[in-house]
mmCIF file of C-alpha atoms in Angstrom:
data_model
loop_
_atom_site.group_PDB
_atom_site.id
_atom_site.type_symbol
_atom_site.label_atom_id
_atom_site.label_comp_id
_atom_site.label_asym_id
_atom_site.label_seq_id
_atom_site.Cartn_x
_atom_site.Cartn_y
_atom_site.Cartn_z
ATOM 1 C CA MET A 13 2.091 -19.751 -16.005
ATOM 2 C CA ARG A 14 0.896 -20.009 -12.413
ATOM 3 C CA PHE A 15 3.695 -17.886 -10.957
ATOM 4 C CA LEU A 16 2.937 -14.870 -13.141
ATOM 5 C CA ARG A 17 -0.785 -15.538 -12.899
ATOM 6 C CA ARG A 18 -0.558 -15.292 -9.112
ATOM 7 C CA ALA A 19 1.312 -12.034 -9.473
ATOM 8 C CA LEU A 20 -1.305 -10.636 -11.851
ATOM 9 C CA ALA A 21 -4.403 -12.318 -10.438
ATOM 10 C CA THR A 22 -4.376 -10.249 -7.283
ATOM 11 C CA LEU A 23 -6.909 -8.184 -9.215
ATOM 12 C CA LEU A 24 -9.467 -10.950 -8.885
ATOM 13 C CA ALA A 25 -9.516 -11.010 -5.103
ATOM 14 C CA PHE A 26 -11.481 -7.838 -4.494
ATOM 15 C CA THR A 27 -14.335 -9.711 -2.791
ATOM 16 C CA LEU A 28 -12.135 -11.315 -0.135
ATOM 17 C CA ALA A 29 -12.540 -10.083 3.419
ATOM 18 C CA ALA A 30 -9.682 -9.317 5.785
ATOM 19 C CA PRO A 31 -9.090 -11.720 8.665
ATOM 20 C CA VAL A 32 -10.041 -10.585 12.148
ATOM 21 C CA THR A 33 -6.360 -10.410 13.108
ATOM 22 C CA ALA A 34 -3.862 -10.074 10.291
ATOM 23 C CA ALA A 35 -0.176 -10.425 11.160
ATOM 24 C CA PRO A 36 2.074 -10.309 8.073
ATOM 25 C CA ALA A 37 5.710 -11.212 8.650
ATOM 26 C CA LEU A 38 8.172 -8.482 9.629
ATOM 27 C CA TRP A 39 11.934 -8.689 10.205
ATOM 28 C CA LYS A 40 14.661 -6.316 11.288
ATOM 29 C CA PHE A 41 18.448 -6.162 11.417
ATOM 30 C CA GLY A 42 21.062 -3.487 11.856
ATOM 31 C CA ASP A 43 24.058 -2.211 13.746
ATOM 32 C CA ALA A 44 24.822 0.461 16.335
ATOM 33 C CA ASP A 45 23.373 3.370 14.334
ATOM 34 C CA THR A 46 21.256 1.742 11.616
ATOM 35 C CA THR A 47 18.039 -0.274 11.777
ATOM 36 C CA ILE A 48 16.470 -1.859 8.705
ATOM 37 C CA TYR A 49 12.992 -3.392 8.726
ATOM 38 C CA LEU A 50 12.061 -5.935 6.051
ATOM 39 C CA PHE A 51 8.400 -6.317 5.184
ATOM 40 C CA GLY A 52 6.904 -8.553 2.508
ATOM 41 C CA THR A 53 4.012 -7.075 0.553
ATOM 42 C CA ILE A 54 1.104 -8.044 -1.628
ATOM 43 C CA HIS A 55 1.068 -5.626 -4.562
ATOM 44 C CA ALA A 56 -2.738 -5.498 -4.806
ATOM 45 C CA LEU A 57 -5.249 -6.052 -2.006
ATOM 46 C CA PRO A 58 -9.032 -6.076 -1.676
ATOM 47 C CA PRO A 59 -10.379 -2.586 -0.829
ATOM 48 C CA GLY A 60 -10.417 -1.933 2.892
ATOM 49 C CA TYR A 61 -8.222 -4.920 3.698
ATOM 50 C CA ARG A 62 -6.878 -4.381 7.224
ATOM 51 C CA TRP A 63 -3.290 -5.570 7.541
ATOM 52 C CA GLN A 64 -1.428 -2.975 9.634
ATOM 53 C CA ASP A 65 -0.941 -3.996 13.252
ATOM 54 C CA ALA A 66 0.975 -2.295 16.063
ATOM 55 C CA ARG A 67 4.331 -3.803 15.022
ATOM 56 C CA ILE A 68 4.099 -2.500 11.486
ATOM 57 C CA ARG A 69 2.786 0.938 12.458
ATOM 58 C CA LYS A 70 5.550 1.322 15.042
ATOM 59 C CA ALA A 71 8.243 0.331 12.536
ATOM 60 C CA MET A 72 6.942 2.774 9.924
ATOM 61 C CA ALA A 73 6.693 5.581 12.468
ATOM 62 C CA ALA A 74 10.301 5.006 13.535
ATOM 63 C CA ALA A 75 11.659 4.953 9.989
ATOM 64 C CA ASP A 76 13.101 8.026 8.326
ATOM 65 C CA THR A 77 13.276 6.309 4.925
ATOM 66 C CA LEU A 78 10.919 4.067 2.965
ATOM 67 C CA VAL A 79 12.399 1.765 0.317
ATOM 68 C CA ILE A 80 10.130 -0.033 -2.167
ATOM 69 C CA GLU A 81 10.812 -2.041 -5.299
ATOM 70 C CA THR A 82 10.314 0.831 -7.713
ATOM 71 C CA LEU A 83 8.910 4.355 -8.000
ATOM 72 C CA ILE A 84 6.501 4.927 -10.857
ATOM 73 C CA ASP A 85 6.514 8.362 -12.460
ATOM 74 C CA LYS A 86 2.900 9.575 -12.659
ATOM 75 C CA ASP A 87 3.604 11.696 -15.736
ATOM 76 C CA PRO A 88 1.842 9.925 -18.662
ATOM 77 C CA GLN A 89 4.576 10.968 -21.085
ATOM 78 C CA ALA A 90 7.290 9.595 -18.811
ATOM 79 C CA ILE A 91 5.412 6.297 -18.553
ATOM 80 C CA ALA A 92 4.923 6.138 -22.318
ATOM 81 C CA ARG A 93 8.670 6.497 -22.875
ATOM 82 C CA LEU A 94 9.220 3.261 -20.967
ATOM 83 C CA PHE A 95 7.432 1.250 -23.636
ATOM 84 C CA PRO A 96 8.704 0.431 -27.145
ATOM 85 C CA PRO A 97 7.076 1.757 -30.336
ATOM 86 C CA PRO A 98 4.535 -0.404 -32.220
ATOM 87 C CA ASP A 99 5.963 -3.431 -34.024
ATOM 88 C CA PRO A 100 3.865 -4.339 -37.105
ATOM 89 C CA SER A 101 5.986 -7.439 -37.789
ATOM 90 C CA LEU A 102 4.561 -9.381 -34.834
ATOM 91 C CA PRO A 103 1.826 -11.990 -35.387
ATOM 92 C CA PRO A 104 -1.752 -11.173 -34.329
ATOM 93 C CA ILE A 105 -2.137 -11.208 -30.568
ATOM 94 C CA VAL A 106 -4.632 -14.105 -30.552
ATOM 95 C CA GLU A 107 -2.143 -16.261 -32.455
ATOM 96 C CA ARG A 108 0.407 -15.826 -29.670
ATOM 97 C CA VAL A 109 -1.535 -18.075 -27.317
ATOM 98 C CA PRO A 110 -2.020 -21.851 -27.782
ATOM 99 C CA GLU A 111 -4.855 -22.760 -30.139
ATOM 100 C CA LYS A 112 -6.855 -24.373 -27.343
ATOM 101 C CA SER A 113 -6.745 -21.109 -25.364
ATOM 102 C CA ARG A 114 -7.766 -18.793 -28.211
ATOM 103 C CA PRO A 115 -11.561 -18.846 -27.784
ATOM 104 C CA ALA A 116 -11.311 -17.996 -24.080
ATOM 105 C CA PHE A 117 -8.609 -15.418 -24.778
ATOM 106 C CA ALA A 118 -10.648 -13.702 -27.515
ATOM 107 C CA ALA A 119 -13.682 -13.626 -25.222
ATOM 108 C CA MET A 120 -11.580 -12.040 -22.484
ATOM 109 C CA LEU A 121 -10.365 -9.320 -24.855
ATOM 110 C CA ALA A 122 -13.956 -8.589 -25.826
ATOM 111 C CA ARG A 123 -15.057 -8.313 -22.189
ATOM 112 C CA ALA A 124 -12.117 -5.997 -21.462
ATOM 113 C CA LYS A 125 -13.003 -3.916 -24.553
ATOM 114 C CA LEU A 126 -9.466 -4.178 -25.875
ATOM 115 C CA ASP A 127 -8.873 -3.921 -29.611
ATOM 116 C CA PRO A 128 -6.898 -7.004 -30.759
ATOM 117 C CA ALA A 129 -5.406 -4.941 -33.594
ATOM 118 C CA VAL A 130 -3.865 -2.510 -31.105
ATOM 119 C CA LEU A 131 -2.461 -5.299 -28.932
ATOM 120 C CA SER A 132 -1.091 -7.040 -32.009
ATOM 121 C CA ARG A 133 1.327 -4.163 -32.576
ATOM 122 C CA MET A 134 2.793 -4.543 -29.078
ATOM 123 C CA PRO A 135 5.466 -6.874 -27.725
ATOM 124 C CA THR A 136 3.804 -9.795 -25.991
ATOM 125 C CA TRP A 137 4.823 -8.716 -22.486
ATOM 126 C CA GLN A 138 3.386 -5.229 -23.028
ATOM 127 C CA ALA A 139 0.109 -6.662 -24.294
ATOM 128 C CA SER A 140 -0.073 -8.662 -21.050
ATOM 129 C CA PHE A 141 0.344 -5.456 -19.049
ATOM 130 C CA MET A 142 -2.415 -3.776 -21.065
ATOM 131 C CA LEU A 143 -4.760 -6.669 -20.415
ATOM 132 C CA MET A 144 -3.947 -6.534 -16.714
ATOM 133 C CA GLY A 145 -4.749 -2.829 -16.566
ATOM 134 C CA ALA A 146 -8.047 -3.303 -18.372
ATOM 135 C CA MET A 147 -9.052 -6.101 -16.013
ATOM 136 C CA MET A 148 -8.285 -3.908 -13.016
ATOM 137 C CA LYS A 149 -10.449 -1.109 -14.384
ATOM 138 C CA ASP A 150 -13.273 -3.506 -15.189
ATOM 139 C CA LEU A 151 -13.196 -4.970 -11.674
ATOM 140 C CA GLY A 152 -12.949 -1.596 -9.966
ATOM 141 C CA VAL A 153 -9.530 -2.350 -8.470
ATOM 142 C CA ALA A 154 -7.189 0.647 -8.330
ATOM 143 C CA ARG A 155 -3.509 0.304 -9.192
ATOM 144 C CA ASP A 156 -2.615 1.707 -5.767
ATOM 145 C CA ALA A 157 -4.777 -0.801 -3.893
ATOM 146 C CA GLY A 158 -1.782 -2.796 -2.702
ATOM 147 C CA VAL A 159 0.379 -2.511 0.383
ATOM 148 C CA GLU A 160 2.758 -0.014 -1.217
ATOM 149 C CA GLY A 161 -0.141 2.297 -2.017
ATOM 150 C CA SER A 162 -1.024 2.386 1.680
ATOM 151 C CA ILE A 163 2.532 2.807 2.919
ATOM 152 C CA VAL A 164 3.802 5.597 0.663
ATOM 153 C CA PRO A 165 1.327 8.232 1.951
ATOM 154 C CA ARG A 166 2.566 7.636 5.509
ATOM 155 C CA PHE A 167 6.002 8.839 4.393
ATOM 156 C CA THR A 168 4.617 11.864 2.542
ATOM 157 C CA PRO A 169 3.740 14.823 4.812
ATOM 158 C CA ALA A 170 0.370 16.453 4.198
ATOM 159 C CA PRO A 171 0.579 19.937 2.609
ATOM 160 C CA GLU A 172 -0.886 21.527 5.742
ATOM 161 C CA ALA A 173 1.724 19.874 7.997
ATOM 162 C CA LYS A 174 4.255 22.682 7.629
ATOM 163 C CA ASP A 175 6.441 21.596 10.540
ATOM 164 C CA ALA A 176 6.526 17.911 9.584
ATOM 165 C CA VAL A 177 9.974 16.485 8.920
ATOM 166 C CA PRO A 178 9.944 15.052 5.391
ATOM 167 C CA LYS A 179 10.893 11.410 5.041
ATOM 168 C CA LYS A 180 12.775 9.886 2.150
ATOM 169 C CA ILE A 181 11.243 7.462 -0.331
ATOM 170 C CA GLU A 182 13.702 5.406 -2.380
ATOM 171 C CA ALA A 183 13.556 2.452 -4.761
ATOM 172 C CA LEU A 184 15.650 -0.660 -5.266
ATOM 173 C CA GLU A 185 15.032 -0.635 -9.025
ATOM 174 C CA THR A 186 13.995 1.902 -11.619
ATOM 175 C CA ALA A 187 10.760 1.422 -13.536
ATOM 176 C CA SER A 188 12.817 0.842 -16.667
ATOM 177 C CA GLU A 189 14.813 -1.906 -14.948
ATOM 178 C CA GLN A 190 11.657 -3.644 -13.802
ATOM 179 C CA LEU A 191 10.037 -3.542 -17.222
ATOM 180 C CA SER A 192 13.225 -4.854 -18.818
ATOM 181 C CA LEU A 193 12.881 -8.002 -16.719
ATOM 182 C CA PHE A 194 9.761 -8.818 -18.725
ATOM 183 C CA ALA A 195 10.918 -7.323 -22.015
ATOM 184 C CA ASN A 196 14.018 -9.534 -21.981
ATOM 185 C CA LEU A 197 12.143 -12.748 -21.236
ATOM 186 C CA PRO A 198 12.216 -15.325 -24.044
ATOM 187 C CA GLU A 199 9.192 -14.978 -26.299
ATOM 188 C CA ALA A 200 7.951 -18.384 -25.155
ATOM 189 C CA ASP A 201 7.795 -17.158 -21.552
ATOM 190 C CA GLN A 202 6.060 -13.953 -22.605
ATOM 191 C CA ARG A 203 3.419 -15.904 -24.504
ATOM 192 C CA GLU A 204 2.849 -18.221 -21.574
ATOM 193 C CA MET A 205 2.246 -15.152 -19.424
ATOM 194 C CA LEU A 206 -0.281 -13.894 -21.966
ATOM 195 C CA ALA A 207 -2.078 -17.240 -22.176
ATOM 196 C CA SER A 208 -2.261 -17.465 -18.391
ATOM 197 C CA PHE A 209 -4.998 -14.836 -18.387
ATOM 198 C CA ALA A 210 -7.333 -17.176 -20.223
ATOM 199 C CA ASP A 211 -6.058 -20.492 -18.855
ATOM 200 C CA GLY A 212 -6.058 -19.356 -15.244
ATOM 201 C CA GLU A 213 -9.439 -17.675 -14.935
ATOM 202 C CA GLY A 214 -10.891 -20.613 -13.023
ATOM 203 C CA SER A 215 -8.068 -21.052 -10.495
ATOM 204 C CA ALA A 216 -6.775 -17.489 -10.167
ATOM 205 C CA ARG A 217 -9.144 -16.555 -7.351
ATOM 206 C CA LYS A 218 -8.381 -19.761 -5.453
ATOM 207 C CA ASP A 219 -4.608 -19.347 -5.927
ATOM 208 C CA TYR A 220 -4.681 -15.786 -4.719
ATOM 209 C CA ALA A 221 -6.955 -16.504 -1.765
ATOM 210 C CA LYS A 222 -4.493 -19.150 -0.592
ATOM 211 C CA LEU A 223 -1.527 -16.819 -1.013
ATOM 212 C CA LEU A 224 -3.348 -13.977 0.730
ATOM 213 C CA ARG A 225 -4.162 -16.183 3.721
ATOM 214 C CA ALA A 226 -0.523 -17.236 4.005
ATOM 215 C CA TRP A 227 0.706 -13.657 3.746
ATOM 216 C CA SER A 228 -1.785 -12.200 6.216
ATOM 217 C CA SER A 229 -0.902 -14.837 8.825
ATOM 218 C CA GLY A 230 2.867 -14.530 8.320
ATOM 219 C CA ASP A 231 3.121 -18.119 7.082
ATOM 220 C CA GLN A 232 6.445 -17.948 5.229
ATOM 221 C CA THR A 233 6.555 -21.724 4.836
ATOM 222 C CA GLU A 234 3.331 -21.696 2.839
ATOM 223 C CA ILE A 235 4.475 -18.759 0.702
ATOM 224 C CA ALA A 236 7.738 -20.563 -0.057
ATOM 225 C CA ARG A 237 5.851 -23.766 -0.855
ATOM 226 C CA ALA A 238 3.603 -21.949 -3.329
ATOM 227 C CA PHE A 239 6.638 -20.798 -5.302
ATOM 228 C CA ALA A 240 8.532 -24.082 -4.960
ATOM 229 C CA GLU A 241 5.594 -26.132 -6.273
ATOM 230 C CA ASP A 242 5.029 -23.896 -9.283
ATOM 231 C CA GLU A 243 6.140 -26.106 -12.184
ATOM 232 C CA ASP A 244 5.812 -23.209 -14.634
ATOM 233 C CA LEU A 245 8.409 -21.139 -12.794
ATOM 234 C CA THR A 246 11.288 -22.441 -14.868
ATOM 235 C CA PRO A 247 14.914 -22.365 -13.688
ATOM 236 C CA HIS A 248 15.478 -19.409 -16.018
ATOM 237 C CA LEU A 249 12.582 -17.449 -14.534
ATOM 238 C CA ARG A 250 13.668 -18.267 -10.992
ATOM 239 C CA GLU A 251 17.139 -16.985 -11.833
ATOM 240 C CA VAL A 252 15.906 -13.743 -13.452
ATOM 241 C CA LEU A 253 12.890 -12.806 -11.352
ATOM 242 C CA LEU A 254 13.951 -14.079 -7.936
ATOM 243 C CA LYS A 255 17.546 -15.176 -7.396
ATOM 244 C CA LYS A 256 19.381 -12.357 -9.180
ATOM 245 C CA ARG A 257 17.109 -9.638 -7.871
ATOM 246 C CA ASN A 258 17.275 -10.960 -4.314
ATOM 247 C CA ALA A 259 21.070 -11.014 -4.489
ATOM 248 C CA ASN A 260 21.122 -7.435 -5.793
ATOM 249 C CA TRP A 261 18.765 -6.265 -3.070
ATOM 250 C CA ALA A 262 20.707 -8.063 -0.324
ATOM 251 C CA HIS A 263 23.892 -6.339 -1.488
ATOM 252 C CA TRP A 264 22.099 -2.978 -1.429
ATOM 253 C CA LEU A 265 20.807 -3.626 2.086
ATOM 254 C CA LYS A 266 24.199 -4.691 3.362
ATOM 255 C CA THR A 267 25.740 -1.516 1.915
ATOM 256 C CA ARG A 268 22.922 0.577 3.395
ATOM 257 C CA LEU A 269 24.091 -0.371 6.899
ATOM 258 C CA ALA A 270 26.898 2.146 6.447
ATOM 259 C CA THR A 271 24.341 4.998 6.502
ATOM 260 C CA PRO A 272 22.871 5.820 9.933
ATOM 261 C CA GLY A 273 19.098 5.880 10.282
ATOM 262 C CA THR A 274 16.012 3.682 10.299
ATOM 263 C CA VAL A 275 14.758 2.221 7.024
ATOM 264 C CA PHE A 276 11.483 0.455 6.273
ATOM 265 C CA VAL A 277 11.942 -1.804 3.226
ATOM 266 C CA ALA A 278 8.804 -3.183 1.582
ATOM 267 C CA VAL A 279 9.154 -5.716 -1.261
ATOM 268 C CA GLY A 280 7.040 -8.538 -2.653
ATOM 269 C CA ALA A 281 6.498 -11.310 -0.091
ATOM 270 C CA GLY A 282 7.886 -13.953 -2.447
ATOM 271 C CA HIS A 283 11.329 -12.347 -2.196
ATOM 272 C CA LEU A 284 11.384 -12.929 1.569
ATOM 273 C CA ALA A 285 10.499 -16.630 1.554
ATOM 274 C CA GLY A 286 12.321 -19.783 0.563
ATOM 275 C CA PRO A 287 15.935 -20.843 0.056
ATOM 276 C CA VAL A 288 16.958 -17.835 -2.074
ATOM 277 C CA SER A 289 15.212 -15.232 0.090
ATOM 278 C CA VAL A 290 16.841 -11.902 0.834
ATOM 279 C CA GLN A 291 17.178 -12.902 4.507
ATOM 280 C CA ARG A 292 18.982 -16.138 3.651
ATOM 281 C CA ILE A 293 21.472 -14.230 1.508
ATOM 282 C CA LEU A 294 22.071 -11.667 4.244
ATOM 283 C CA ALA A 295 22.455 -14.419 6.852
ATOM 284 C CA ALA A 296 25.047 -16.144 4.659
ATOM 285 C CA ASP A 297 27.004 -12.863 4.793
ATOM 286 C CA GLY A 298 26.961 -12.989 8.567
ATOM 287 C CA ILE A 299 24.102 -10.545 9.172
ATOM 288 C CA ALA A 300 21.795 -11.577 12.024
ATOM 289 C CA ILE A 301 18.100 -11.197 11.199
ATOM 290 C CA GLN A 302 15.375 -10.977 13.847
ATOM 291 C CA ARG A 303 11.745 -11.668 13.143
ATOM 292 C CA VAL A 304 9.428 -9.189 14.857
ATOM 293 C CA TRP A 305 6.584 -11.294 16.222
ATOM 294 C CA PRO A 306 3.098 -10.047 17.146
ATOM 295 C CA PRO A 307 2.815 -9.445 20.922
ATOM 296 C CA ARG A 308 0.318 -12.255 21.534
ATOM 297 C CA LYS A 309 1.403 -14.683 18.821
ATOM 298 C CA ARG A 310 4.656 -16.449 19.567
ATOM 299 C CA ARG A 311 5.526 -18.945 16.871
ATOM 300 C CA SER A 312 8.423 -21.189 15.996
ATOM 301 C CA PRO A 313 10.933 -19.688 13.540
ATOM 302 C CA SER A 314 9.906 -20.422 9.966
ATOM 303 C CA PRO A 315 12.289 -22.530 7.855
ATOM 304 C CA ALA A 316 11.530 -20.111 4.999
ATOM 305 C CA GLY A 317 13.771 -17.506 6.595
ATOM 306 C CA PRO A 318 16.879 -17.414 8.807
ATOM 307 C CA ALA A 319 16.375 -18.279 12.457
ATOM 308 C CA PRO A 320 16.372 -15.101 14.568
ATOM 309 C CA ALA A 321 19.033 -14.695 17.217
ATOM 310 C CA LYS A 322 16.273 -13.650 19.584
ATOM 311 C CA VAL A 323 12.664 -12.580 19.348
ATOM 312 C CA ALA A 324 12.304 -8.854 18.796
ATOM 313 C CA ARG A 325 9.440 -6.928 20.312
#
């Protein structure tokens, strides 16, 4: 499943270098007393990847609230409660991938030092998450290596900064809600996600490199095309993972305009590109969105998002 593989294969890009001038896309909208910035993220980045420019730093500095997709409780017991108990009735984990993929899958488990017997007691989606975590550890990629991991500390005052005004950090979804998106997928979709680890080893790096280039240059058209051309992103998955969530988030953002302040909202870049993007939904509700362009890079408005009323600086 190329869509989920791209989401998970960010782990494999740790050798990629940052461009000389990165300029990820940034938008803003608001009213007389509220400003909301929209920023699309990559959930895992190569170490040291430089992506923050003056626009983004200025927007974060102005914001009194950060909103991300979800907040993960760092308490191990709290995390454990999010996952179901072992299920001995499930078939062995290797049998949940197509027969042609089993040799590569078994070899991957061995390299990751994961016990197939332990994974076999888990729901298929959870086994996929375990494999992802093991791959990250093996590659030396930290779970907080993405954009969100860099942004959150900027909204958390250092202990020695006694006079610093604390900023709020909120989430659009709970961790339980996010995990339920995968737990409630049909078993066939869960197994395709699992098999993608083995089937996509050869193309994962290439897929991610292409997506990373599009994101770092603010190319929303290319990001939208990557999702539109993904044949494995079935109508059901598009409805569950993109369309419904984007509609929920757009409603939240529209409601948030009633609260004065400046908000920096950071969500996966795929949610801000294409015909069902959050911006398109907001625009359909009559909310004008402006794209905040880099000072020296004027570009034509991307068809992947609503045309701005004027260029914001």
